[in-house]
PDB file of N, CA and C in Angstrom:
ATOM      1  N   MET A 105    -123.791  51.667  62.491  1.00 94.00           N
ATOM      2  CA  MET A 105    -123.009  50.962  61.511  1.00 94.00           C
ATOM      3  C   MET A 105    -123.073  49.476  61.842  1.00 94.00           C
ATOM      4  N   ALA A 106    -123.159  48.683  60.819  1.00 94.00           N
ATOM      5  CA  ALA A 106    -123.168  47.230  61.004  1.00 94.00           C
ATOM      6  C   ALA A 106    -122.214  46.597  60.002  1.00 94.00           C
ATOM      7  N   ILE A 107    -121.451  45.631  60.464  1.00 97.00           N
ATOM      8  CA  ILE A 107    -120.573  44.838  59.603  1.00 97.00           C
ATOM      9  C   ILE A 107    -121.052  43.391  59.686  1.00 97.00           C
ATOM     10  N   VAL A 108    -121.182  42.753  58.516  1.00 97.00           N
ATOM     11  CA  VAL A 108    -121.624  41.357  58.469  1.00 97.00           C
ATOM     12  C   VAL A 108    -120.661  40.556  57.606  1.00 97.00           C
ATOM     13  N   GLU A 109    -120.539  39.293  57.931  1.00 98.00           N
ATOM     14  CA  GLU A 109    -119.686  38.362  57.193  1.00 98.00           C
ATOM     15  C   GLU A 109    -120.571  37.315  56.538  1.00 98.00           C
ATOM     16  N   ALA A 110    -120.487  37.196  55.221  1.00 98.00           N
ATOM     17  CA  ALA A 110    -121.288  36.220  54.485  1.00 98.00           C
ATOM     18  C   ALA A 110    -120.759  34.809  54.707  1.00 98.00           C
ATOM     19  N   GLN A 111    -121.670  33.854  54.755  1.00 98.00           N
ATOM     20  CA  GLN A 111    -121.266  32.457  54.747  1.00 98.00           C
ATOM     21  C   GLN A 111    -120.603  32.167  53.402  1.00 98.00           C
ATOM     22  N   ALA A 112    -119.716  31.195  53.368  1.00 97.00           N
ATOM     23  CA  ALA A 112    -119.073  30.803  52.118  1.00 97.00           C
ATOM     24  C   ALA A 112    -120.137  30.438  51.093  1.00 97.00           C
ATOM     25  N   GLY A 113    -120.026  30.998  49.924  1.00 98.00           N
ATOM     26  CA  GLY A 113    -120.977  30.727  48.853  1.00 98.00           C
ATOM     27  C   GLY A 113    -122.238  31.585  48.903  1.00 98.00           C
ATOM     28  N   LYS A 114    -122.394  32.414  49.917  1.00 98.00           N
ATOM     29  CA  LYS A 114    -123.592  33.251  50.066  1.00 98.00           C
ATOM     30  C   LYS A 114    -123.310  34.730  49.787  1.00 98.00           C
ATOM     31  N   GLU A 115    -122.137  35.025  49.251  1.00 98.00           N
ATOM     32  CA  GLU A 115    -121.745  36.409  49.042  1.00 98.00           C
ATOM     33  C   GLU A 115    -122.735  37.161  48.142  1.00 98.00           C
ATOM     34  N   GLN A 116    -123.141  36.572  47.046  1.00 98.00           N
ATOM     35  CA  GLN A 116    -124.091  37.245  46.147  1.00 98.00           C
ATOM     36  C   GLN A 116    -125.452  37.408  46.820  1.00 98.00           C
ATOM     37  N   ASP A 117    -125.843  36.436  47.629  1.00 98.00           N
ATOM     38  CA  ASP A 117    -127.116  36.539  48.345  1.00 98.00           C
ATOM     39  C   ASP A 117    -127.100  37.692  49.349  1.00 98.00           C
ATOM     40  N   VAL A 118    -125.966  37.881  50.027  1.00 98.00           N
ATOM     41  CA  VAL A 118    -125.849  39.010  50.954  1.00 98.00           C
ATOM     42  C   VAL A 118    -125.875  40.314  50.172  1.00 98.00           C
ATOM     43  N   TRP A 119    -125.161  40.367  49.055  1.00 98.00           N
ATOM     44  CA  TRP A 119    -125.180  41.546  48.184  1.00 98.00           C
ATOM     45  C   TRP A 119    -126.623  41.886  47.808  1.00 98.00           C
ATOM     46  N   ASP A 120    -127.357  40.881  47.330  1.00 97.00           N
ATOM     47  CA  ASP A 120    -128.751  41.098  46.900  1.00 97.00           C
ATOM     48  C   ASP A 120    -129.629  41.529  48.067  1.00 97.00           C
ATOM     49  N   PHE A 121    -129.446  40.908  49.225  1.00 96.00           N
ATOM     50  CA  PHE A 121    -130.218  41.267  50.415  1.00 96.00           C
ATOM     51  C   PHE A 121    -130.007  42.736  50.765  1.00 96.00           C
ATOM     52  N   LEU A 122    -128.750  43.165  50.775  1.00 96.00           N
ATOM     53  CA  LEU A 122    -128.453  44.557  51.109  1.00 96.00           C
ATOM     54  C   LEU A 122    -128.979  45.505  50.035  1.00 96.00           C
ATOM     55  N   ASN A 123    -128.824  45.138  48.788  1.00 96.00           N
ATOM     56  CA  ASN A 123    -129.328  45.978  47.700  1.00 96.00           C
ATOM     57  C   ASN A 123    -130.842  46.154  47.802  1.00 96.00           C
ATOM     58  N   ASN A 124    -131.546  45.094  48.154  1.00 94.00           N
ATOM     59  CA  ASN A 124    -132.998  45.165  48.313  1.00 94.00           C
ATOM     60  C   ASN A 124    -133.400  45.971  49.549  1.00 94.00           C
ATOM     61  N   GLY A 125    -132.503  46.094  50.519  1.00 92.00           N
ATOM     62  CA  GLY A 125    -132.789  46.877  51.713  1.00 92.00           C
ATOM     63  C   GLY A 125    -133.032  48.347  51.419  1.00 92.00           C
ATOM     64  N   ARG A 126    -132.486  48.830  50.328  1.00 93.00           N
ATOM     65  CA  ARG A 126    -132.676  50.229  49.934  1.00 93.00           C
ATOM     66  C   ARG A 126    -134.160  50.577  49.822  1.00 93.00           C
ATOM     67  N   ALA A 127    -134.956  49.686  49.256  1.00 93.00           N
ATOM     68  CA  ALA A 127    -136.391  49.942  49.106  1.00 93.00           C
ATOM     69  C   ALA A 127    -137.087  50.006  50.465  1.00 93.00           C
ATOM     70  N   ILE A 128    -136.614  49.223  51.418  1.00 91.00           N
ATOM     71  CA  ILE A 128    -137.227  49.219  52.748  1.00 91.00           C
ATOM     72  C   ILE A 128    -136.980  50.544  53.446  1.00 91.00           C
ATOM     73  N   VAL A 129    -135.746  51.013  53.448  1.00 93.00           N
ATOM     74  CA  VAL A 129    -135.435  52.251  54.165  1.00 93.00           C
ATOM     75  C   VAL A 129    -135.968  53.487  53.448  1.00 93.00           C
ATOM     76  N   ALA A 130    -136.318  53.356  52.182  1.00 93.00           N
ATOM     77  CA  ALA A 130    -136.916  54.494  51.464  1.00 93.00           C
ATOM     78  C   ALA A 130    -138.209  54.943  52.140  1.00 93.00           C
ATOM     79  N   ASP A 131    -138.866  54.047  52.847  1.00 91.00           N
ATOM     80  CA  ASP A 131    -140.124  54.356  53.538  1.00 91.00           C
ATOM     81  C   ASP A 131    -139.909  54.831  54.967  1.00 91.00           C
ATOM     82  N   GLU A 132    -138.675  55.054  55.372  1.00 93.00           N
ATOM     83  CA  GLU A 132    -138.365  55.535  56.718  1.00 93.00           C
ATOM     84  C   GLU A 132    -138.019  57.025  56.649  1.00 93.00           C
ATOM     85  N   PRO A 133    -138.958  57.883  56.968  1.00 93.00           N
ATOM     86  CA  PRO A 133    -138.695  59.323  56.813  1.00 93.00           C
ATOM     87  C   PRO A 133    -137.556  59.835  57.689  1.00 93.00           C
ATOM     88  N   GLY A 134    -137.280  59.215  58.805  1.00 95.00           N
ATOM     89  CA  GLY A 134    -136.220  59.674  59.693  1.00 95.00           C
ATOM     90  C   GLY A 134    -134.840  59.171  59.331  1.00 95.00           C
ATOM     91  N   THR A 135    -134.755  58.225  58.389  1.00 95.00           N
ATOM     92  CA  THR A 135    -133.454  57.750  57.933  1.00 95.00           C
ATOM     93  C   THR A 135    -132.986  58.693  56.834  1.00 95.00           C
ATOM     94  N   GLN A 136    -131.967  59.490  57.140  1.00 95.00           N
ATOM     95  CA  GLN A 136    -131.498  60.504  56.194  1.00 95.00           C
ATOM     96  C   GLN A 136    -130.633  59.911  55.101  1.00 95.00           C
ATOM     97  N   THR A 137    -129.692  59.062  55.476  1.00 95.00           N
ATOM     98  CA  THR A 137    -128.851  58.390  54.489  1.00 95.00           C
ATOM     99  C   THR A 137    -128.721  56.924  54.886  1.00 95.00           C
ATOM    100  N   TRP A 138    -128.557  56.075  53.889  1.00 95.00           N
ATOM    101  CA  TRP A 138    -128.392  54.644  54.138  1.00 95.00           C
ATOM    102  C   TRP A 138    -127.462  54.120  53.056  1.00 95.00           C
ATOM    103  N   TYR A 139    -126.346  53.570  53.483  1.00 96.00           N
ATOM    104  CA  TYR A 139    -125.361  53.019  52.561  1.00 96.00           C
ATOM    105  C   TYR A 139    -125.148  51.541  52.871  1.00 96.00           C
ATOM    106  N   ALA A 140    -125.189  50.727  51.839  1.00 97.00           N
ATOM    107  CA  ALA A 140    -124.764  49.331  51.947  1.00 97.00           C
ATOM    108  C   ALA A 140    -123.445  49.250  51.170  1.00 97.00           C
ATOM    109  N   PHE A 141    -122.453  48.573  51.735  1.00 98.00           N
ATOM    110  CA  PHE A 141    -121.147  48.549  51.092  1.00 98.00           C
ATOM    111  C   PHE A 141    -120.478  47.195  51.281  1.00 98.00           C
ATOM    112  N   ARG A 142    -119.457  46.984  50.472  1.00 98.00           N
ATOM    113  CA  ARG A 142    -118.656  45.756  50.546  1.00 98.00           C
ATOM    114  C   ARG A 142    -117.238  46.137  50.950  1.00 98.00           C
ATOM    115  N   VAL A 143    -116.705  45.420  51.929  1.00 98.00           N
ATOM    116  CA  VAL A 143    -115.353  45.667  52.424  1.00 98.00           C
ATOM    117  C   VAL A 143    -114.363  44.703  51.772  1.00 98.00           C
ATOM    118  N   SER A 144    -114.778  43.456  51.631  1.00 98.00           N
ATOM    119  CA  SER A 144    -113.946  42.421  51.019  1.00 98.00           C
ATOM    120  C   SER A 144    -114.879  41.421  50.346  1.00 98.00           C
ATOM    121  N   ALA A 145    -114.337  40.332  49.860  1.00 98.00           N
ATOM    122  CA  ALA A 145    -115.157  39.345  49.153  1.00 98.00           C
ATOM    123  C   ALA A 145    -116.313  38.828  49.999  1.00 98.00           C
ATOM    124  N   THR A 146    -116.117  38.748  51.321  1.00 98.00           N
ATOM    125  CA  THR A 146    -117.152  38.173  52.185  1.00 98.00           C
ATOM    126  C   THR A 146    -117.684  39.132  53.248  1.00 98.00           C
ATOM    127  N   THR A 147    -117.097  40.314  53.352  1.00 98.00           N
ATOM    128  CA  THR A 147    -117.474  41.257  54.405  1.00 98.00           C
ATOM    129  C   THR A 147    -118.243  42.429  53.813  1.00 98.00           C
ATOM    130  N   PHE A 148    -119.395  42.696  54.413  1.00 98.00           N
ATOM    131  CA  PHE A 148    -120.281  43.767  53.958  1.00 98.00           C
ATOM    132  C   PHE A 148    -120.649  44.656  55.136  1.00 98.00           C
ATOM    133  N   GLY A 149    -121.217  45.797  54.827  1.00 97.00           N
ATOM    134  CA  GLY A 149    -121.622  46.680  55.904  1.00 97.00           C
ATOM    135  C   GLY A 149    -122.763  47.591  55.531  1.00 97.00           C
ATOM    136  N   ILE A 150    -123.305  48.223  56.554  1.00 96.00           N
ATOM    137  CA  ILE A 150    -124.354  49.238  56.414  1.00 96.00           C
ATOM    138  C   ILE A 150    -123.934  50.434  57.263  1.00 96.00           C
ATOM    139  N   PHE A 151    -124.047  51.616  56.671  1.00 96.00           N
ATOM    140  CA  PHE A 151    -123.829  52.856  57.404  1.00 96.00           C
ATOM    141  C   PHE A 151    -125.040  53.733  57.149  1.00 96.00           C
ATOM    142  N   ASP A 152    -125.652  54.231  58.195  1.00 95.00           N
ATOM    143  CA  ASP A 152    -126.836  55.060  58.023  1.00 95.00           C
ATOM    144  C   ASP A 152    -126.823  56.221  59.000  1.00 95.00           C
ATOM    145  N   THR A 153    -127.547  57.276  58.638  1.00 95.00           N
ATOM    146  CA  THR A 153    -127.671  58.436  59.508  1.00 95.00           C
ATOM    147  C   THR A 153    -129.148  58.760  59.676  1.00 95.00           C
ATOM    148  N   PHE A 154    -129.456  59.439  60.780  1.00 94.00           N
ATOM    149  CA  PHE A 154    -130.847  59.660  61.153  1.00 94.00           C
ATOM    150  C   PHE A 154    -131.100  61.101  61.544  1.00 94.00           C
ATOM    151  N   ALA A 155    -132.331  61.521  61.386  1.00 92.00           N
ATOM    152  CA  ALA A 155    -132.735  62.889  61.705  1.00 92.00           C
ATOM    153  C   ALA A 155    -132.717  63.147  63.205  1.00 92.00           C
ATOM    154  N   SER A 156    -132.902  62.101  63.994  1.00 94.00           N
ATOM    155  CA  SER A 156    -132.963  62.238  65.454  1.00 94.00           C
ATOM    156  C   SER A 156    -132.695  60.884  66.093  1.00 94.00           C
ATOM    157  N   GLU A 157    -132.513  60.899  67.399  1.00 94.00           N
ATOM    158  CA  GLU A 157    -132.346  59.631  68.118  1.00 94.00           C
ATOM    159  C   GLU A 157    -133.619  58.798  68.028  1.00 94.00           C
ATOM    160  N   GLU A 158    -134.762  59.446  68.022  1.00 96.00           N
ATOM    161  CA  GLU A 158    -136.033  58.731  67.891  1.00 96.00           C
ATOM    162  C   GLU A 158    -136.107  58.014  66.536  1.00 96.00           C
ATOM    163  N   ALA A 159    -135.618  58.687  65.489  1.00 96.00           N
ATOM    164  CA  ALA A 159    -135.606  58.071  64.161  1.00 96.00           C
ATOM    165  C   ALA A 159    -134.663  56.873  64.131  1.00 96.00           C
ATOM    166  N   ARG A 160    -133.518  56.988  64.812  1.00 95.00           N
ATOM    167  CA  ARG A 160    -132.588  55.859  64.874  1.00 95.00           C
ATOM    168  C   ARG A 160    -133.241  54.677  65.582  1.00 95.00           C
ATOM    169  N   GLN A 161    -133.889  54.935  66.695  1.00 95.00           N
ATOM    170  CA  GLN A 161    -134.545  53.857  67.435  1.00 95.00           C
ATOM    171  C   GLN A 161    -135.670  53.223  66.617  1.00 95.00           C
ATOM    172  N   ALA A 162    -136.416  54.043  65.878  1.00 94.00           N
ATOM    173  CA  ALA A 162    -137.477  53.500  65.012  1.00 94.00           C
ATOM    174  C   ALA A 162    -136.865  52.580  63.958  1.00 94.00           C
ATOM    175  N   HIS A 163    -135.747  52.982  63.387  1.00 94.00           N
ATOM    176  CA  HIS A 163    -135.067  52.149  62.395  1.00 94.00           C
ATOM    177  C   HIS A 163    -134.581  50.843  63.017  1.00 94.00           C
ATOM    178  N   LEU A 164    -133.983  50.942  64.190  1.00 93.00           N
ATOM    179  CA  LEU A 164    -133.446  49.751  64.857  1.00 93.00           C
ATOM    180  C   LEU A 164    -134.530  48.765  65.262  1.00 93.00           C
ATOM    181  N   GLN A 165    -135.761  49.224  65.332  1.00 94.00           N
ATOM    182  CA  GLN A 165    -136.889  48.355  65.665  1.00 94.00           C
ATOM    183  C   GLN A 165    -137.758  48.081  64.448  1.00 94.00           C
ATOM    184  N   GLY A 166    -137.255  48.433  63.250  1.00 92.00           N
ATOM    185  CA  GLY A 166    -138.052  48.359  62.037  1.00 92.00           C
ATOM    186  C   GLY A 166    -137.783  47.150  61.167  1.00 92.00           C
ATOM    187  N   ALA A 167    -138.047  47.335  59.875  1.00 92.00           N
ATOM    188  CA  ALA A 167    -138.055  46.240  58.903  1.00 92.00           C
ATOM    189  C   ALA A 167    -136.666  45.688  58.591  1.00 92.00           C
ATOM    190  N   ILE A 168    -135.647  46.537  58.527  1.00 88.00           N
ATOM    191  CA  ILE A 168    -134.307  46.031  58.186  1.00 88.00           C
ATOM    192  C   ILE A 168    -133.783  45.081  59.264  1.00 88.00           C
ATOM    193  N   PRO A 169    -133.799  45.459  60.539  1.00 88.00           N
ATOM    194  CA  PRO A 169    -133.344  44.499  61.553  1.00 88.00           C
ATOM    195  C   PRO A 169    -134.202  43.227  61.597  1.00 88.00           C
ATOM    196  N   ALA A 170    -135.506  43.380  61.353  1.00 92.00           N
ATOM    197  CA  ALA A 170    -136.380  42.203  61.331  1.00 92.00           C
ATOM    198  C   ALA A 170    -135.995  41.272  60.177  1.00 92.00           C
ATOM    199  N   ALA A 171    -135.734  41.851  59.011  1.00 92.00           N
ATOM    200  CA  ALA A 171    -135.329  41.037  57.856  1.00 92.00           C
ATOM    201  C   ALA A 171    -133.968  40.397  58.101  1.00 92.00           C
ATOM    202  N   LEU A 172    -133.073  41.129  58.751  1.00 90.00           N
ATOM    203  CA  LEU A 172    -131.755  40.575  59.066  1.00 90.00           C
ATOM    204  C   LEU A 172    -131.871  39.421  60.056  1.00 90.00           C
ATOM    205  N   ALA A 173    -132.739  39.573  61.049  1.00 91.00           N
ATOM    206  CA  ALA A 173    -132.949  38.494  62.020  1.00 91.00           C
ATOM    207  C   ALA A 173    -133.540  37.256  61.341  1.00 91.00           C
ATOM    208  N   GLU A 174    -134.429  37.475  60.383  1.00 94.00           N
ATOM    209  CA  GLU A 174    -135.080  36.359  59.694  1.00 94.00           C
ATOM    210  C   GLU A 174    -134.141  35.668  58.710  1.00 94.00           C
ATOM    211  N   ASN A 175    -133.381  36.446  57.954  1.00 94.00           N
ATOM    212  CA  ASN A 175    -132.552  35.893  56.886  1.00 94.00           C
ATOM    213  C   ASN A 175    -131.097  35.672  57.272  1.00 94.00           C
ATOM    214  N   GLY A 176    -130.655  36.336  58.323  1.00 94.00           N
ATOM    215  CA  GLY A 176    -129.260  36.262  58.727  1.00 94.00           C
ATOM    216  C   GLY A 176    -128.718  34.867  58.940  1.00 94.00           C
ATOM    217  N   PRO A 177    -129.433  34.003  59.660  1.00 96.00           N
ATOM    218  CA  PRO A 177    -128.885  32.666  59.904  1.00 96.00           C
ATOM    219  C   PRO A 177    -128.564  31.882  58.630  1.00 96.00           C
ATOM    220  N   ALA A 178    -129.310  32.114  57.559  1.00 97.00           N
ATOM    221  CA  ALA A 178    -129.057  31.403  56.308  1.00 97.00           C
ATOM    222  C   ALA A 178    -127.970  32.067  55.467  1.00 97.00           C
ATOM    223  N   LEU A 179    -127.678  33.348  55.741  1.00 98.00           N
ATOM    224  CA  LEU A 179    -126.747  34.096  54.906  1.00 98.00           C
ATOM    225  C   LEU A 179    -125.416  34.416  55.561  1.00 98.00           C
ATOM    226  N   LEU A 180    -125.441  34.613  56.871  1.00 98.00           N
ATOM    227  CA  LEU A 180    -124.273  35.166  57.556  1.00 98.00           C
ATOM    228  C   LEU A 180    -123.481  34.106  58.317  1.00 98.00           C
ATOM    229  N   ALA A 181    -122.176  34.342  58.406  1.00 98.00           N
ATOM    230  CA  ALA A 181    -121.293  33.424  59.121  1.00 98.00           C
ATOM    231  C   ALA A 181    -121.378  33.609  60.632  1.00 98.00           C
ATOM    232  N   GLY A 182    -121.962  34.697  61.078  1.00 96.00           N
ATOM    233  CA  GLY A 182    -122.097  34.978  62.505  1.00 96.00           C
ATOM    234  C   GLY A 182    -123.046  36.134  62.713  1.00 96.00           C
ATOM    235  N   GLN A 183    -123.113  36.610  63.934  1.00 94.00           N
ATOM    236  CA  GLN A 183    -123.982  37.741  64.257  1.00 94.00           C
ATOM    237  C   GLN A 183    -123.421  39.031  63.652  1.00 94.00           C
ATOM    238  N   PRO A 184    -124.282  39.949  63.225  1.00 94.00           N
ATOM    239  CA  PRO A 184    -123.789  41.242  62.754  1.00 94.00           C
ATOM    240  C   PRO A 184    -123.064  41.976  63.885  1.00 94.00           C
ATOM    241  N   ASP A 185    -122.031  42.697  63.533  1.00 95.00           N
ATOM    242  CA  ASP A 185    -121.315  43.551  64.486  1.00 95.00           C
ATOM    243  C   ASP A 185    -121.910  44.949  64.343  1.00 95.00           C
ATOM    244  N   ILE A 186    -122.806  45.296  65.255  1.00 93.00           N
ATOM    245  CA  ILE A 186    -123.535  46.560  65.186  1.00 93.00           C
ATOM    246  C   ILE A 186    -122.961  47.520  66.215  1.00 93.00           C
ATOM    247  N   LYS A 187    -122.606  48.703  65.744  1.00 95.00           N
ATOM    248  CA  LYS A 187    -122.080  49.748  66.616  1.00 95.00           C
ATOM    249  C   LYS A 187    -122.890  51.012  66.380  1.00 95.00           C
ATOM    250  N   LEU A 188    -123.371  51.611  67.459  1.00 93.00           N
ATOM    251  CA  LEU A 188    -124.046  52.900  67.361  1.00 93.00           C
ATOM    252  C   LEU A 188    -122.962  53.963  67.444  1.00 93.00           C
ATOM    253  N   ILE A 189    -122.849  54.764  66.404  1.00 92.00           N
ATOM    254  CA  ILE A 189    -121.806  55.775  66.360  1.00 92.00           C
ATOM    255  C   ILE A 189    -122.431  57.166  66.400  1.00 92.00           C
ATOM    256  N   GLU A 190    -121.615  58.125  66.744  1.00 90.00           N
ATOM    257  CA  GLU A 190    -122.034  59.518  66.765  1.00 90.00           C
ATOM    258  C   GLU A 190    -121.108  60.285  65.839  1.00 90.00           C
ATOM    259  N   LEU A 191    -121.681  60.913  64.806  1.00 90.00           N
ATOM    260  CA  LEU A 191    -120.867  61.671  63.858  1.00 90.00           C
ATOM    261  C   LEU A 191    -120.338  62.932  64.524  1.00 90.00           C
ATOM    262  N   ILE A 192    -119.106  63.233  64.258  1.00 94.00           N
ATOM    263  CA  ILE A 192    -118.470  64.423  64.806  1.00 94.00           C
ATOM    264  C   ILE A 192    -118.435  65.541  63.760  1.00 94.00           C
ATOM    265  N   ALA A 193    -118.123  65.204  62.526  1.00 95.00           N
ATOM    266  CA  ALA A 193    -118.042  66.207  61.469  1.00 95.00           C
ATOM    267  C   ALA A 193    -118.497  65.589  60.155  1.00 95.00           C
ATOM    268  N   VAL A 194    -119.103  66.410  59.315  1.00 90.00           N
ATOM    269  CA  VAL A 194    -119.593  65.976  58.005  1.00 90.00           C
ATOM    270  C   VAL A 194    -119.287  67.065  56.999  1.00 90.00           C
ATOM    271  N   LYS A 195    -118.898  66.698  55.844  1.00 91.00           N
ATOM    272  CA  LYS A 195    -118.694  67.674  54.772  1.00 91.00           C
ATOM    273  C   LYS A 195    -119.859  67.606  53.822  1.00 91.00           C
TER     274      LYS A 195
END
C-alpha cells in the first residue's frame, strides 16, 4: 500500500498519473488486483495484491515505482508512504 500527498495545484495531475498506472500494471501477470484511490482533496493511494512474494518484488522493481520516482518530485509534496502489508482475510 502506498499513500501520496499531491503538491498544491497538482491534484488533477496525480489523479491522471494514477489513472494511467492501470495500463502499466495490466502487463504484470503477478499483480492480481491494483486499486488507485483518493482519500482527500490532496491525498491519494494505491492498494495492490500479488500472486506471490516474487510477483510483489517484481512489481516493486517495475514500471510503476520507476514512473513514481521520475514524476514524483514534480507532483508530490513528499516521499510516498509505502507499507508492505499482509492480508489476513478476504471476502
